[in-house]
Amino acid sequence: MTIPAGAVVVDAMGGDHAPSAALDGAAVAAGRGVDVVLCGDASLRDRTDLPVVVADGVVGMDEDAALGLRRLPDASIRVAARTVADVPGSVLVSAGSTGATVGAALLELGRLDGVRRPVVAARVPLPDGGTVVLLDVGADPDPQAEAYPTMARLGAAHARAMGVDHPRVGLLNMGVEPRKGTRRTIAAEGLLTGTVGFVGNIEPADVLRGAVDVVVCDGFTGNLVLKTIEGLSAGMSDVADRRATRDRAAHLLGVRGTVLVMHGAATGEDFAEAVSLAARCATAGTRQ
């Protein structure tokens, strides 16, 4: 099978609604002119006209990611990452286990120089129409303080790729005063001090005020903040407009390739938008 450069490679077996949601969304995106390749069970070939790279097994959402990747070297997420590694300019999209996606990307794509642990960055829409980069939102729930300077560097680079010339970086904390919070955030603040663009601690309310362009925090906190914002947005009267403008996927930063991570509950509509976003990343040559 010849896969065109810049194709969007979808882990069709990942997510709560797999593979139906991936198939439905991929078909919509393909109708928009996107080159889509699916990775998954051979039976998918009977359900779609899109090209399928056959994989053997799925790393479950509730399974230890490292053990699952070792148990299934040809699992759908690992085959998808391997395909992206082999096809220039291609992009990976998955709604499967975040841990498995991170692990597969590390195994098949490799990490960028100076990066010990990749992070997942979400672009959160602001009321004024702008966006703020929030990271980490799930790759590493319990990082060491030493990870924060790299996190800030990756987040700032991502913001610059979005058109922010001089990104302001804030550390999410329970108060703006210096030496606030847990032992980890206090240590992280000290390590971040002097970093280009770092403005200090910020509180959760500052995130949606656009006080900074990049917000750094541990993956556990970031995931809760992101889901809280999504939950609040769902109750707003302009929810349709907000859903139309927000990304349906977050970016995995720190690996040698472009990888988009979706929520496990992603629908067919979510897949269609995420695959379209991935195609725009491929066209722009975005590599995190």
Short mmCIF file of C-alpha atoms in Angstrom, two decimals:
data_model
loop_
_atom_site.label_atom_id
_atom_site.label_comp_id
_atom_site.label_asym_id
_atom_site.label_seq_id
_atom_site.Cartn_x
_atom_site.Cartn_y
_atom_site.Cartn_z
CA MET A 1 0.00 0.00 0.00
CA THR A 2 1.34 3.43 -0.95
CA ILE A 3 0.43 6.11 1.58
CA PRO A 4 0.73 9.72 0.35
CA ALA A 5 2.98 12.15 2.20
CA GLY A 6 1.02 14.32 4.59
CA ALA A 7 -1.70 11.72 5.18
CA VAL A 8 -3.66 11.63 8.43
CA VAL A 9 -3.22 8.26 10.12
CA VAL A 10 -6.10 7.36 12.45
CA ASP A 11 -5.99 4.78 15.23
CA ALA A 12 -9.43 3.43 14.38
CA MET A 13 -9.59 1.11 17.38
CA GLY A 14 -9.00 3.75 20.07
CA GLY A 15 -11.79 5.39 22.05
CA ASP A 16 -15.05 4.55 23.77
CA HIS A 17 -16.98 4.38 20.48
CA ALA A 18 -14.38 2.56 18.37
CA PRO A 19 -14.32 1.81 15.59
CA SER A 20 -17.64 3.36 14.52
CA ALA A 21 -16.79 6.93 15.55
CA ALA A 22 -13.42 6.81 13.78
CA LEU A 23 -14.95 5.34 10.62
CA ASP A 24 -17.74 7.93 10.52
CA GLY A 25 -15.41 10.87 11.15
CA ALA A 26 -12.75 9.65 8.74
CA ALA A 27 -15.35 9.32 5.99
CA VAL A 28 -16.49 12.92 6.54
CA ALA A 29 -12.91 14.20 6.50
CA ALA A 30 -12.12 12.19 3.37
CA GLY A 31 -15.12 13.81 1.72
CA ARG A 32 -13.45 17.16 2.43
CA GLY A 33 -10.41 16.05 0.48
CA VAL A 34 -8.23 14.77 3.33
CA ASP A 35 -5.99 11.75 2.71
CA VAL A 36 -6.98 9.44 5.57
CA VAL A 37 -5.49 6.07 6.49
CA LEU A 38 -7.03 3.85 9.14
CA CYS A 39 -5.13 1.45 11.40
CA GLY A 40 -7.05 -1.41 12.94
CA ASP A 41 -8.57 -4.84 12.58
CA ALA A 42 -8.71 -6.43 9.13
CA SER A 43 -12.52 -6.48 9.34
CA LEU A 44 -12.49 -2.70 8.87
CA ARG A 45 -11.88 -3.30 5.18
CA ASP A 46 -15.45 -4.58 4.92
CA ARG A 47 -16.81 -1.37 6.45
CA THR A 48 -14.96 1.36 4.59
CA ASP A 49 -13.47 2.27 1.23
CA LEU A 50 -10.57 4.06 2.93
CA PRO A 51 -7.15 2.39 3.07
CA VAL A 52 -6.58 0.22 6.15
CA VAL A 53 -3.24 -0.76 7.65
CA VAL A 54 -3.96 -3.97 9.54
CA ALA A 55 -3.10 -4.08 13.24
CA ASP A 56 -3.39 -6.83 15.81
CA GLY A 57 -5.09 -5.88 19.04
CA VAL A 58 -5.94 -2.80 21.10
CA VAL A 59 -4.39 -1.40 24.27
CA GLY A 60 -7.42 -0.97 26.50
CA MET A 61 -8.39 2.31 28.14
CA ASP A 62 -8.16 0.71 31.59
CA GLU A 63 -4.97 -1.25 30.86
CA ASP A 64 -1.46 -0.38 32.00
CA ALA A 65 -0.11 1.34 28.89
CA ALA A 66 3.48 0.10 29.13
CA LEU A 67 2.41 -3.49 29.70
CA GLY A 68 -0.16 -3.27 26.91
CA LEU A 69 2.37 -1.97 24.38
CA ARG A 70 4.79 -4.77 25.29
CA ARG A 71 2.03 -7.37 25.15
CA LEU A 72 0.81 -6.14 21.76
CA PRO A 73 3.73 -4.90 19.62
CA ASP A 74 1.33 -4.64 16.67
CA ALA A 75 -1.53 -2.96 18.53
CA SER A 76 -3.46 -0.37 16.52
CA ILE A 77 -1.87 2.66 18.22
CA ARG A 78 1.64 1.32 17.76
CA VAL A 79 1.01 0.43 14.10
CA ALA A 80 -0.42 3.91 13.58
CA ALA A 81 2.65 5.56 15.12
CA ARG A 82 4.94 3.29 13.08
CA THR A 83 3.08 4.31 9.92
CA VAL A 84 3.55 7.99 10.73
CA ALA A 85 7.26 7.37 11.28
CA ASP A 86 7.48 5.86 7.79
CA VAL A 87 5.41 8.46 5.90
CA PRO A 88 6.90 11.97 5.60
CA GLY A 89 4.71 14.78 6.93
CA SER A 90 1.95 12.48 8.15
CA VAL A 91 -0.01 13.07 11.36
CA LEU A 92 -1.34 10.64 13.96
CA VAL A 93 -4.82 10.96 15.50
CA SER A 94 -6.06 8.76 18.36
CA ALA A 95 -8.87 8.76 20.93
CA GLY A 96 -7.42 5.75 22.69
CA SER A 97 -5.49 5.51 25.93
CA THR A 98 -3.37 8.66 26.37
CA GLY A 99 -0.66 6.63 28.07
CA ALA A 100 -0.56 4.18 25.18
CA THR A 101 -0.48 7.02 22.64
CA VAL A 102 2.44 8.67 24.44
CA GLY A 103 4.26 5.35 24.76
CA ALA A 104 3.73 4.38 21.13
CA ALA A 105 4.91 7.81 19.96
CA LEU A 106 8.07 7.48 22.04
CA LEU A 107 8.76 3.97 20.78
CA GLU A 108 8.09 4.61 17.09
CA LEU A 109 8.82 8.34 16.62
CA GLY A 110 11.30 9.13 19.37
CA ARG A 111 11.59 12.22 21.56
CA LEU A 112 13.02 15.59 20.70
CA ASP A 113 16.46 16.45 22.03
CA GLY A 114 16.31 17.65 25.61
CA VAL A 115 12.84 16.21 26.25
CA ARG A 116 12.58 13.52 28.90
CA ARG A 117 8.80 13.20 28.96
CA PRO A 118 6.33 14.48 26.29
CA VAL A 119 3.33 16.54 27.36
CA VAL A 120 -0.17 17.04 25.99
CA ALA A 121 -1.10 20.64 25.18
CA ALA A 122 -4.69 21.82 24.71
CA ARG A 123 -5.64 25.11 23.10
CA VAL A 124 -8.41 26.55 25.24
CA PRO A 125 -10.73 29.13 23.59
CA LEU A 126 -11.08 32.44 25.42
CA PRO A 127 -14.21 34.62 25.61
CA ASP A 128 -12.50 37.31 23.51
CA GLY A 129 -11.89 34.85 20.68
CA GLY A 130 -8.26 34.13 21.45
CA THR A 131 -6.73 30.96 22.83
CA VAL A 132 -4.43 29.93 25.66
CA VAL A 133 -2.15 26.89 25.59
CA LEU A 134 -2.73 24.67 28.64
CA LEU A 135 -0.23 21.91 29.39
CA ASP A 136 0.14 19.25 30.58
CA VAL A 137 -3.43 17.94 30.33
CA GLY A 138 -2.81 14.26 30.84
CA ALA A 139 0.50 12.81 29.65
CA ASP A 140 2.24 12.96 33.04
CA PRO A 141 -0.08 13.32 36.06
CA ASP A 142 2.77 13.46 38.56
CA PRO A 143 5.87 15.12 37.04
CA GLN A 144 9.02 16.16 38.84
CA ALA A 145 9.64 19.88 39.27
CA GLU A 146 12.57 19.56 36.87
CA ALA A 147 10.10 18.87 34.05
CA TYR A 148 8.54 22.34 34.20
CA PRO A 149 11.21 24.33 32.30
CA THR A 150 10.96 21.90 29.37
CA MET A 151 7.18 22.08 29.58
CA ALA A 152 7.34 25.87 29.42
CA ARG A 153 9.71 25.74 26.44
CA LEU A 154 7.45 23.34 24.53
CA GLY A 155 4.34 25.37 25.33
CA ALA A 156 5.97 28.62 24.25
CA ALA A 157 7.14 27.07 20.98
CA HIS A 158 3.60 25.83 20.37
CA ALA A 159 2.20 29.31 21.04
CA ARG A 160 4.71 30.85 18.64
CA ALA A 161 3.60 28.37 15.98
CA MET A 162 0.09 29.74 16.54
CA GLY A 163 1.29 33.28 15.86
CA VAL A 164 2.17 34.59 19.34
CA ASP A 165 5.50 36.39 18.95
CA HIS A 166 6.45 36.65 22.63
CA PRO A 167 4.43 34.13 24.67
CA ARG A 168 3.82 34.89 28.34
CA VAL A 169 4.12 31.75 30.49
CA GLY A 170 2.39 31.31 33.85
CA LEU A 171 2.57 28.54 36.46
CA LEU A 172 -0.90 27.44 37.57
CA ASN A 173 -1.11 27.76 41.33
CA MET A 174 -3.43 28.50 44.25
CA GLY A 175 -2.22 32.09 44.45
CA VAL A 176 -0.05 34.57 42.58
CA GLU A 177 2.37 35.21 45.45
CA PRO A 178 5.91 33.84 45.14
CA ARG A 179 6.68 30.53 46.88
CA LYS A 180 3.01 29.54 46.94
CA GLY A 181 1.50 26.07 46.78
CA THR A 182 2.94 22.59 47.14
CA ARG A 183 6.58 21.64 47.46
CA ARG A 184 6.53 20.77 43.78
CA THR A 185 5.07 24.06 42.57
CA ILE A 186 7.44 26.02 44.82
CA ALA A 187 10.39 24.13 43.36
CA ALA A 188 9.01 24.51 39.83
CA GLU A 189 8.62 28.26 40.29
CA GLY A 190 12.25 28.51 41.30
CA LEU A 191 13.36 26.55 38.25
CA LEU A 192 11.15 28.64 35.94
CA THR A 193 12.35 31.98 37.30
CA GLY A 194 14.53 33.57 34.66
CA THR A 195 13.03 31.47 31.86
CA VAL A 196 12.19 33.59 28.81
CA GLY A 197 8.55 34.65 28.98
CA PHE A 198 7.86 33.41 32.51
CA VAL A 199 5.71 35.90 34.44
CA GLY A 200 5.15 33.94 37.66
CA ASN A 201 2.22 32.20 39.33
CA ILE A 202 -1.33 32.56 38.06
CA GLU A 203 -4.65 31.45 39.52
CA PRO A 204 -7.25 29.32 37.68
CA ALA A 205 -9.47 32.35 36.97
CA ASP A 206 -6.56 33.94 35.10
CA VAL A 207 -6.61 31.15 32.52
CA LEU A 208 -9.82 32.35 30.85
CA ARG A 209 -8.91 36.02 31.32
CA GLY A 210 -6.02 35.60 28.93
CA ALA A 211 -3.54 36.77 31.57
CA VAL A 212 -0.88 34.62 29.87
CA ASP A 213 -0.50 32.77 26.58
CA VAL A 214 0.81 29.52 28.07
CA VAL A 215 -0.24 27.84 31.34
CA VAL A 216 1.94 25.07 32.77
CA CYS A 217 0.87 22.54 35.39
CA ASP A 218 0.98 18.83 36.17
CA GLY A 219 -1.09 16.53 33.96
CA PHE A 220 -3.56 15.67 36.72
CA THR A 221 -4.42 19.31 37.44
CA GLY A 222 -4.44 20.28 33.78
CA ASN A 223 -6.81 17.47 32.87
CA LEU A 224 -9.24 18.50 35.61
CA VAL A 225 -9.08 22.16 34.58
CA LEU A 226 -9.71 21.30 30.93
CA LYS A 227 -12.65 19.02 31.73
CA THR A 228 -14.11 21.62 34.10
CA ILE A 229 -13.95 24.28 31.38
CA GLU A 230 -15.56 21.87 28.90
CA GLY A 231 -18.29 21.01 31.42
CA LEU A 232 -19.06 24.66 32.09
CA SER A 233 -19.07 25.45 28.40
CA ALA A 234 -21.62 22.69 27.81
CA GLY A 235 -24.12 24.63 29.92
CA MET A 236 -23.64 27.91 28.12
CA SER A 237 -26.21 29.26 25.68
CA ASP A 238 -23.58 29.69 22.96
CA VAL A 239 -22.35 26.11 23.27
CA ALA A 240 -22.78 25.47 19.53
CA ASP A 241 -20.53 28.40 18.67
CA ARG A 242 -17.95 27.39 21.26
CA ARG A 243 -17.87 23.78 20.02
CA ALA A 244 -17.38 25.07 16.49
CA THR A 245 -14.30 27.08 17.47
CA ARG A 246 -12.55 24.76 19.94
CA ASP A 247 -10.13 22.08 18.89
CA ARG A 248 -11.40 18.52 19.12
CA ALA A 249 -7.91 17.26 19.91
CA ALA A 250 -4.83 18.26 21.88
CA HIS A 251 -1.23 18.17 20.66
CA LEU A 252 1.40 15.80 22.01
CA LEU A 253 4.54 17.91 22.30
CA GLY A 254 8.10 16.65 22.58
CA VAL A 255 8.13 13.81 20.03
CA ARG A 256 9.54 13.70 16.52
CA GLY A 257 6.27 13.99 14.69
CA THR A 258 2.80 15.48 14.93
CA VAL A 259 0.40 13.58 17.18
CA LEU A 260 -3.13 14.64 18.14
CA VAL A 261 -4.77 13.16 21.23
CA MET A 262 -8.55 13.08 21.51
CA HIS A 263 -10.93 12.52 24.42
CA GLY A 264 -11.89 8.86 24.83
CA ALA A 265 -15.58 9.77 24.40
CA ALA A 266 -14.93 11.33 20.98
CA THR A 267 -17.85 11.10 18.54
CA GLY A 268 -17.84 10.81 14.78
CA GLU A 269 -18.19 14.60 14.56
CA ASP A 270 -15.19 15.01 16.86
CA PHE A 271 -13.12 12.69 14.69
CA ALA A 272 -14.10 14.57 11.54
CA GLU A 273 -12.95 17.87 13.03
CA ALA A 274 -9.78 16.40 14.56
CA VAL A 275 -8.77 14.75 11.29
CA SER A 276 -9.39 18.02 9.46
CA LEU A 277 -7.22 19.82 12.06
CA ALA A 278 -4.54 17.18 11.57
CA ALA A 279 -4.63 17.77 7.81
CA ARG A 280 -4.07 21.49 8.39
CA CYS A 281 -1.11 20.65 10.62
CA ALA A 282 0.33 18.44 7.86
CA THR A 283 -0.14 21.16 5.26
CA ALA A 284 1.55 23.72 7.50
CA GLY A 285 4.37 21.33 8.24
CA THR A 286 3.68 21.51 11.97
CA ARG A 287 6.02 19.19 13.81
CA GLN A 288 6.13 19.43 17.58
#
